[in-house]
Coordinates of C-alpha atoms and ligand atoms in Angstrom, one line a residue:
M1 CA 107.0 132.6 56.4
E2 CA 104.6 135.0 58.1
N3 CA 102.5 135.0 54.9
T4 CA 102.2 131.3 54.5
Y5 CA 100.2 130.2 57.5
E6 CA 96.7 128.7 57.2
F7 CA 93.8 131.0 57.7
L8 CA 90.8 130.0 59.9
T9 CA 87.7 128.7 58.0
S10 CA 84.6 127.0 59.3
E11 CA 86.0 123.8 57.8
N12 CA 89.2 123.8 59.8
I13 CA 88.0 125.3 63.1
P14 CA 86.6 122.1 64.7
G15 CA 89.9 120.2 64.1
Y16 CA 91.9 123.2 65.2
L17 CA 90.0 123.5 68.5
G18 CA 90.3 119.7 69.0
S19 CA 94.1 120.0 68.8
H20 CA 93.9 122.4 71.9
P21 CA 92.9 120.2 74.8
E22 CA 93.7 123.1 77.2
I23 CA 90.3 124.7 76.3
S24 CA 88.2 121.5 76.7
S25 CA 86.4 123.0 79.6
V26 CA 85.6 126.2 77.6
I27 CA 84.1 124.5 74.6
D28 CA 83.5 120.9 73.4
A29 CA 85.4 120.8 70.1
S30 CA 83.6 117.5 69.1
S31 CA 80.1 119.2 69.2
I32 CA 80.6 122.5 67.3
V33 CA 77.3 123.7 66.0
E34 CA 77.9 127.3 65.0
M35 CA 80.8 129.3 63.5
N36 CA 80.1 132.9 62.6
E37 CA 82.7 135.2 61.1
V38 CA 81.9 138.5 62.7
G39 CA 85.1 140.5 62.1
D40 CA 83.7 144.0 61.5
G41 CA 87.0 145.7 62.2
N42 CA 89.4 146.8 59.5
L43 CA 92.2 144.3 60.0
N44 CA 91.4 140.7 61.1
I45 CA 89.3 137.5 60.9
V46 CA 87.1 136.9 63.9
F47 CA 85.0 133.8 64.5
I48 CA 82.5 133.2 67.3
V49 CA 82.3 129.4 67.8
K50 CA 79.6 127.6 69.8
D51 CA 79.2 124.0 70.9
K52 CA 75.9 122.2 71.2
S53 CA 75.5 123.1 74.9
G54 CA 75.8 126.8 74.0
K55 CA 79.3 127.3 75.3
G56 CA 81.4 129.6 73.1
I57 CA 84.9 130.8 72.3
V58 CA 86.2 133.6 70.1
L59 CA 89.1 132.9 67.6
K60 CA 90.7 136.0 66.3
Q61 CA 93.4 135.7 63.5
A62 CA 95.6 138.4 62.2
L63 CA 95.9 138.4 58.4
P64 CA 99.2 139.4 56.8
Y65 CA 97.5 142.4 55.2
V66 CA 94.9 145.1 56.1
R67 CA 91.5 143.5 55.6
L68 CA 89.8 146.8 54.8
V69 CA 92.1 147.3 51.7
G70 CA 93.2 143.7 50.8
P71 CA 96.6 142.1 50.1
S72 CA 97.8 145.2 48.3
W73 CA 98.4 146.7 51.9
P74 CA 100.7 144.1 53.6
M75 CA 100.7 144.3 57.4
S76 CA 102.7 142.3 59.9
A77 CA 100.6 139.7 61.7
D78 CA 102.8 140.2 64.7
R79 CA 100.1 142.6 65.9
A80 CA 98.3 139.6 67.2
R81 CA 101.1 139.0 69.6
I82 CA 101.0 142.6 70.7
E83 CA 97.3 142.3 71.4
Y84 CA 97.7 139.1 73.3
E85 CA 100.5 140.4 75.5
T86 CA 98.8 143.7 76.1
T87 CA 95.6 142.1 77.1
L88 CA 97.4 139.9 79.6
I89 CA 99.3 142.9 81.0
H90 CA 96.1 144.9 81.2
S91 CA 94.2 142.1 82.8
Q92 CA 96.8 142.2 85.7
A93 CA 95.6 145.7 86.4
A94 CA 91.9 145.5 85.4
K95 CA 90.9 141.9 85.0
H96 CA 87.2 142.6 85.0
L97 CA 87.5 145.2 82.2
V98 CA 89.2 143.0 79.4
P99 CA 88.3 139.7 77.8
E100 CA 89.8 136.5 79.2
I101 CA 92.5 135.0 77.0
Y102 CA 92.7 131.2 76.7
F103 CA 95.8 130.8 74.4
Y104 CA 97.9 132.4 71.7
D105 CA 99.0 130.6 68.6
S106 CA 102.2 132.3 67.5
E107 CA 102.5 130.2 64.3
R108 CA 99.1 131.1 63.0
Y109 CA 98.6 134.4 64.8
I110 CA 95.4 133.3 66.5
I111 CA 94.2 134.5 69.9
A112 CA 91.6 132.3 71.6
M113 CA 89.5 134.3 74.0
E114 CA 86.3 134.7 75.9
D115 CA 83.1 134.7 74.0
L116 CA 81.4 138.0 74.9
S117 CA 78.5 137.6 72.5
D118 CA 76.0 138.3 75.3
H119 CA 77.5 141.8 75.2
K120 CA 77.1 144.4 72.4
V121 CA 79.8 146.5 70.7
W122 CA 79.2 149.9 72.3
R123 CA 79.1 151.6 68.9
T124 CA 76.3 149.3 67.8
A125 CA 74.4 149.9 71.1
L126 CA 74.7 153.7 70.7
N127 CA 73.8 153.5 67.0
Q128 CA 70.6 151.7 68.0
G129 CA 69.7 154.5 70.4
E130 CA 70.7 152.7 73.7
I131 CA 71.7 154.4 76.9
N132 CA 74.3 152.5 78.9
P133 CA 74.9 154.2 82.2
G134 CA 78.1 153.1 83.9
S135 CA 80.2 152.2 80.9
A136 CA 82.0 155.5 80.5
E137 CA 83.0 155.3 84.2
A138 CA 84.2 151.7 83.6
I139 CA 86.4 152.7 80.7
G140 CA 87.8 155.7 82.7
E141 CA 88.7 153.1 85.4
Y142 CA 90.3 150.8 82.8
I143 CA 92.4 153.6 81.4
A144 CA 93.5 154.8 84.8
K145 CA 94.4 151.3 86.1
V146 CA 96.3 150.0 83.0
T147 CA 98.2 153.2 82.5
F148 CA 99.1 153.7 86.1
A149 CA 100.3 150.1 86.4
S150 CA 102.4 150.2 83.2
S151 CA 103.8 153.7 83.8
I152 CA 107.0 154.4 85.8
F153 CA 104.7 155.3 88.7
G154 CA 103.2 151.8 88.9
A155 CA 105.9 149.7 87.3
G156 CA 109.1 151.5 88.3
A157 CA 112.0 152.4 86.0
E158 CA 113.4 149.0 85.0
A159 CA 110.1 147.2 84.4
H160 CA 108.8 150.2 82.4
K161 CA 111.8 150.1 80.1
K162 CA 111.7 146.4 79.6
S163 CA 108.0 146.4 78.9
L164 CA 108.5 149.4 76.5
A165 CA 111.1 147.5 74.5
K166 CA 108.8 144.5 74.0
S167 CA 105.8 146.6 73.0
I168 CA 107.1 148.6 70.1
N169 CA 104.5 148.5 67.3
P170 CA 105.9 150.6 64.4
E171 CA 103.6 149.4 61.7
L172 CA 100.4 150.1 63.5
C173 CA 101.7 153.3 65.0
L174 CA 102.4 154.4 61.5
I175 CA 98.8 153.9 60.5
T176 CA 97.7 156.2 63.3
E177 CA 100.5 158.7 62.5
D178 CA 99.2 158.8 58.9
L179 CA 95.5 158.5 59.3
V180 CA 95.0 160.5 62.5
F181 CA 97.8 163.0 62.6
T182 CA 98.6 163.7 58.9
E183 CA 96.2 163.0 56.1
P184 CA 93.0 164.8 57.2
Y185 CA 94.9 168.1 57.3
F186 CA 96.4 167.9 53.8
P187 CA 95.1 166.8 50.4
A188 CA 95.6 163.0 50.6
E189 CA 94.6 160.2 48.2
R190 CA 93.0 158.2 50.9
N191 CA 90.7 161.0 52.1
S192 CA 87.1 160.9 51.1
Y193 CA 83.8 162.5 52.0
L194 CA 80.4 163.6 50.5
I195 CA 80.7 166.2 47.8
S196 CA 78.5 168.5 49.9
N197 CA 81.2 168.2 52.7
E198 CA 84.0 169.3 50.3
P199 CA 84.0 172.9 51.7
D200 CA 84.2 171.6 55.3
A201 CA 87.2 169.3 54.4
Q202 CA 88.8 172.3 52.6
A203 CA 88.3 174.4 55.7
V204 CA 90.2 171.9 57.8
I205 CA 93.0 171.9 55.3
A206 CA 93.1 175.7 55.3
D207 CA 93.2 175.8 59.1
K208 CA 96.8 176.5 59.8
Q209 CA 96.3 176.7 63.5
M210 CA 94.8 173.3 63.5
A211 CA 97.7 171.9 61.5
L212 CA 100.1 173.4 64.1
E213 CA 98.1 171.9 67.0
V214 CA 98.0 168.5 65.3
G215 CA 101.8 168.7 64.7
E216 CA 102.3 169.1 68.4
L217 CA 100.0 166.2 69.2
K218 CA 101.7 164.0 66.6
F219 CA 105.1 164.7 68.2
K220 CA 103.6 163.8 71.6
F221 CA 102.1 160.6 70.2
M222 CA 105.4 159.5 68.6
T223 CA 107.7 160.3 71.5
A224 CA 105.8 160.2 74.9
A225 CA 106.3 156.6 76.1
E226 CA 104.3 157.2 79.2
A227 CA 102.3 153.9 79.6
L228 CA 101.2 150.8 77.7
I229 CA 98.1 152.3 76.2
H230 CA 95.3 150.5 74.2
G231 CA 96.1 152.6 71.1
D232 CA 92.7 152.4 69.4
L233 CA 90.1 152.8 72.1
H234 CA 87.0 153.8 70.2
T235 CA 83.4 152.7 71.0
G236 CA 83.9 149.8 68.5
S237 CA 86.7 148.5 70.8
V238 CA 84.4 148.3 73.9
F239 CA 81.8 145.7 74.7
V240 CA 78.9 146.6 77.0
K241 CA 76.2 144.5 78.7
S242 CA 73.3 146.3 80.3
D243 CA 70.5 145.1 82.5
P244 CA 66.9 145.7 81.4
A245 CA 66.9 149.1 83.0
G246 CA 69.9 150.0 80.8
K247 CA 72.5 150.0 83.6
S248 CA 75.8 148.5 82.5
V249 CA 76.7 145.4 84.3
S250 CA 79.8 144.6 82.3
T251 CA 82.1 146.7 80.2
R252 CA 85.2 145.3 78.4
A253 CA 87.9 147.0 76.4
F254 CA 89.1 144.7 73.6
D255 CA 91.1 144.7 70.4
S256 CA 94.3 146.3 71.7
E257 CA 96.5 145.4 68.6
F258 CA 97.4 149.1 68.2
S259 CA 98.9 149.1 71.7
F260 CA 102.3 150.6 72.4
Y261 CA 104.0 152.8 75.0
G262 CA 102.3 156.1 74.2
P263 CA 100.7 159.2 75.8
I264 CA 98.2 158.4 78.6
A265 CA 95.8 161.1 77.2
F266 CA 95.6 159.4 73.8
D267 CA 93.1 156.7 74.9
I268 CA 91.0 159.2 76.8
G269 CA 90.8 161.5 73.8
A270 CA 90.0 158.6 71.5
V271 CA 86.9 157.7 73.6
I272 CA 85.8 161.3 73.9
A273 CA 86.0 161.7 70.1
N274 CA 83.7 158.7 69.7
F275 CA 81.3 160.1 72.2
Y276 CA 81.1 163.3 70.2
I277 CA 80.6 161.3 67.0
A278 CA 77.8 159.4 68.7
L279 CA 76.4 162.7 69.8
A280 CA 76.4 163.9 66.2
R281 CA 74.3 160.9 65.2
A282 CA 71.9 161.3 68.1
T283 CA 71.5 165.0 67.2
A284 CA 71.0 164.2 63.5
L285 CA 68.3 161.6 64.3
E286 CA 66.7 163.9 66.9
R287 CA 67.1 161.4 69.7
E288 CA 67.0 164.0 72.4
E289 CA 67.0 161.8 75.4
Q290 CA 69.9 159.8 74.1
A291 CA 71.8 163.0 73.1
D292 CA 71.3 164.3 76.7
F293 CA 72.8 161.1 78.0
I294 CA 75.7 161.0 75.6
A295 CA 76.6 164.6 76.5
T296 CA 77.3 163.4 80.0
L297 CA 79.8 160.8 79.0
P298 CA 83.0 162.8 78.3
Q299 CA 82.9 164.3 81.8
A300 CA 81.9 160.9 83.3
L301 CA 84.9 159.3 81.6
W302 CA 87.3 162.0 82.7
S303 CA 86.1 162.1 86.3
S304 CA 86.4 158.3 86.6
F305 CA 89.9 158.3 85.1
E306 CA 91.0 161.1 87.5
K307 CA 89.4 159.5 90.5
N308 CA 91.0 156.1 89.8
F309 CA 94.4 157.5 89.0
R310 CA 94.3 159.6 92.2
T311 CA 93.4 156.5 94.2
L312 CA 96.4 154.7 92.8
W313 CA 98.8 157.6 93.2
P314 CA 99.8 156.8 96.9
T315 CA 101.1 153.5 95.7
R316 CA 103.6 155.0 93.2
V317 CA 107.1 153.8 93.2
D318 CA 109.1 156.9 94.1
K319 CA 107.4 159.6 96.2
R320 CA 110.4 162.0 96.5
V321 CA 110.2 163.8 93.2
F322 CA 106.8 162.4 92.1
S323 CA 104.9 164.6 94.5
D324 CA 101.2 165.2 95.0
E325 CA 101.7 168.6 93.3
L326 CA 103.1 166.8 90.3
L327 CA 100.0 164.7 90.0
D328 CA 97.9 167.9 89.8
V329 CA 100.1 169.2 87.0
L330 CA 100.0 165.9 85.1
L331 CA 96.2 165.6 85.3
S332 CA 95.8 169.2 84.0
T333 CA 98.2 168.5 81.2
W334 CA 96.5 165.2 80.3
K335 CA 93.1 166.8 80.2
I336 CA 94.3 169.4 77.6
E337 CA 96.1 166.7 75.6
A338 CA 93.0 164.4 75.7
L339 CA 90.8 167.1 74.2
G340 CA 93.5 167.6 71.5
F341 CA 93.7 163.9 70.7
A342 CA 89.8 163.8 70.6
A343 CA 89.8 166.5 68.0
A344 CA 92.3 164.7 65.8
K345 CA 90.3 161.5 66.1
M346 CA 87.1 163.3 65.2
A347 CA 88.5 164.9 62.0
R348 CA 90.1 161.6 60.9
R349 CA 86.8 159.7 61.1
I350 CA 85.1 162.2 58.8
V351 CA 87.8 162.9 56.2
G352 CA 90.3 160.1 56.4
L353 CA 90.4 156.4 55.7
A354 CA 88.3 154.2 58.0
K355 CA 85.1 155.9 59.0
T356 CA 82.5 155.2 61.6
S357 CA 79.0 153.6 61.2
D358 CA 77.5 156.3 63.4
I359 CA 77.9 158.8 60.6
E360 CA 78.2 156.5 57.5
T361 CA 74.8 154.8 58.0
L362 CA 72.9 158.2 58.1
D363 CA 71.0 159.2 55.0
E364 CA 73.3 161.4 52.9
D365 CA 71.1 164.5 53.5
V366 CA 71.4 164.0 57.2
R367 CA 75.0 162.9 57.1
E368 CA 76.1 166.1 55.5
G369 CA 75.2 168.2 58.6
A370 CA 76.5 165.6 61.1
A371 CA 79.8 165.3 59.3
R372 CA 80.1 169.1 59.1
G373 CA 79.3 169.4 62.8
V374 CA 82.0 166.8 63.8
L375 CA 84.6 168.6 61.7
R376 CA 83.7 172.1 63.0
S377 CA 83.7 170.8 66.5
A378 CA 87.1 169.3 66.0
Q379 CA 88.4 172.6 64.8
M380 CA 86.9 174.3 67.9
V381 CA 88.0 171.7 70.5
I382 CA 91.6 171.6 69.3
K383 CA 92.1 175.3 69.9
E384 CA 89.7 176.0 72.8
R385 CA 91.2 173.3 74.9
H386 CA 94.0 175.7 75.9
I387 CA 91.5 178.2 77.4
N388 CA 88.6 175.9 78.3
V389 CA 89.6 172.9 80.3
D390 CA 86.1 172.2 81.6
V391 CA 85.0 169.0 79.7
N392 CA 81.3 169.6 80.3
L393 CA 81.6 173.2 78.9
M394 CA 83.4 171.8 75.9
T395 CA 80.6 169.3 75.4
V396 CA 78.0 172.1 75.6
K397 CA 80.0 174.0 72.8
V398 CA 80.2 170.8 70.7
R399 CA 76.4 170.4 71.1
E400 CA 75.8 173.9 70.0
I401 CA 77.8 173.3 66.8
L402 CA 76.0 170.0 66.1
D403 CA 72.6 171.6 66.6
K404 CA 73.5 174.5 64.2
T405 CA 75.0 172.3 61.5
R406 CA 72.2 169.7 61.5
T407 CA 70.6 168.9 58.1
V408 CA 67.4 167.0 57.5
K409 CA 66.1 164.6 54.9
G410 CA 65.3 166.3 51.7
S411 CA 67.5 169.3 52.4
N412 CA 69.4 168.8 49.2
Ligands
SR1_501 C1 93.9 150.5 58.1 S1 93.3 150.4 59.7 C2 92.3 151.7 59.9 C3 91.8 152.0 61.2 O1 91.2 150.8 61.8 C4 91.5 150.7 63.2 O2 90.4 150.6 63.9 C5 92.3 152.0 63.5 O3 91.5 153.0 64.0 C6 92.9 152.4 62.2 O4 93.3 153.7 62.1
MG502 MG1 90.2 147.5 65.9

């Protein structure tokens, strides 16, 4: 049944929208002039649809398989429901930081949502050399608000358990368990990299301390049902809109289909990893001003998360055992975990399946050094996090590695 539903096409979209009168104020289905398939993720079909007055809507449909690989890798389309429900739950805590949802079609696994095409995917903006002050702080606020609200601190024991039961997402969690927490550290069929990076990938596989650290993080990922996290919060899952001076005026986290009850630090680490990957690109391309800016983002993200979580703390459900001292302990623990998750997310994007355009679009000669730098930084961060919990200091060390491993055009 799940595999037999009709997929969206530019032929059937006008009729489909016409059959949903509840969105008649969002878009005029009788005057559709543009339908662009823009799905650049690994899993779904995404159309941006515009009417003749310029009003738009996004239709996102989950396929019954992984788009990146094709029908040979079947995947439950129920992930669309997870994304829909999580976006609604997250919007209760941080409405201005997620897209608006118009409806969910449970028969065809389609989410109709706000057209944010006046925004840019943050990864694209960073790849183009942009500087977007304010977005790291906004994402720190998003993580703090949605995790606090869905945790036992914000939701209370019963609501936490009920929400947890509705949000289990075993298939997509398994992707993360395999691609982030297993395959990069062992010889695996789906791993790939430049031949010149073979020694770097082998060094990761030979790094027994790293494998141990990753094992601990994987256990945490699989068992710590702390809050309803986004689950795949990289810079490709964030939209930014900046004013002409570059200041972010709107930041939205989207694409939460990997959402489940997991460790709060996982989303923080995922974003930090992608800042370090963006830093590797900026370093490789000698974009010094941008690299200086990107280097401020990990701390900006963490500080905003901490500030927002601390602000919410007095509203927690049970103040007897969940004391102010406990909050300090939790924040220290989450910072160390976030750096660990960041390291695992860095390694996976270089060695494992599903890479990032930040690195992949670099010329091979330049890519070699950037990829090496990200891998060596991941090996450093995952171990140093236990003794160096200063995010800025960690970034300085990552930068030193990236500067040292940089390769230039014609170096091979
Ligand atoms: C097969 S899915 C590969 C990756 O794409 C998503 O963005 C997640 O990061 C996943 O690991
Ligand atoms: Mg995605």
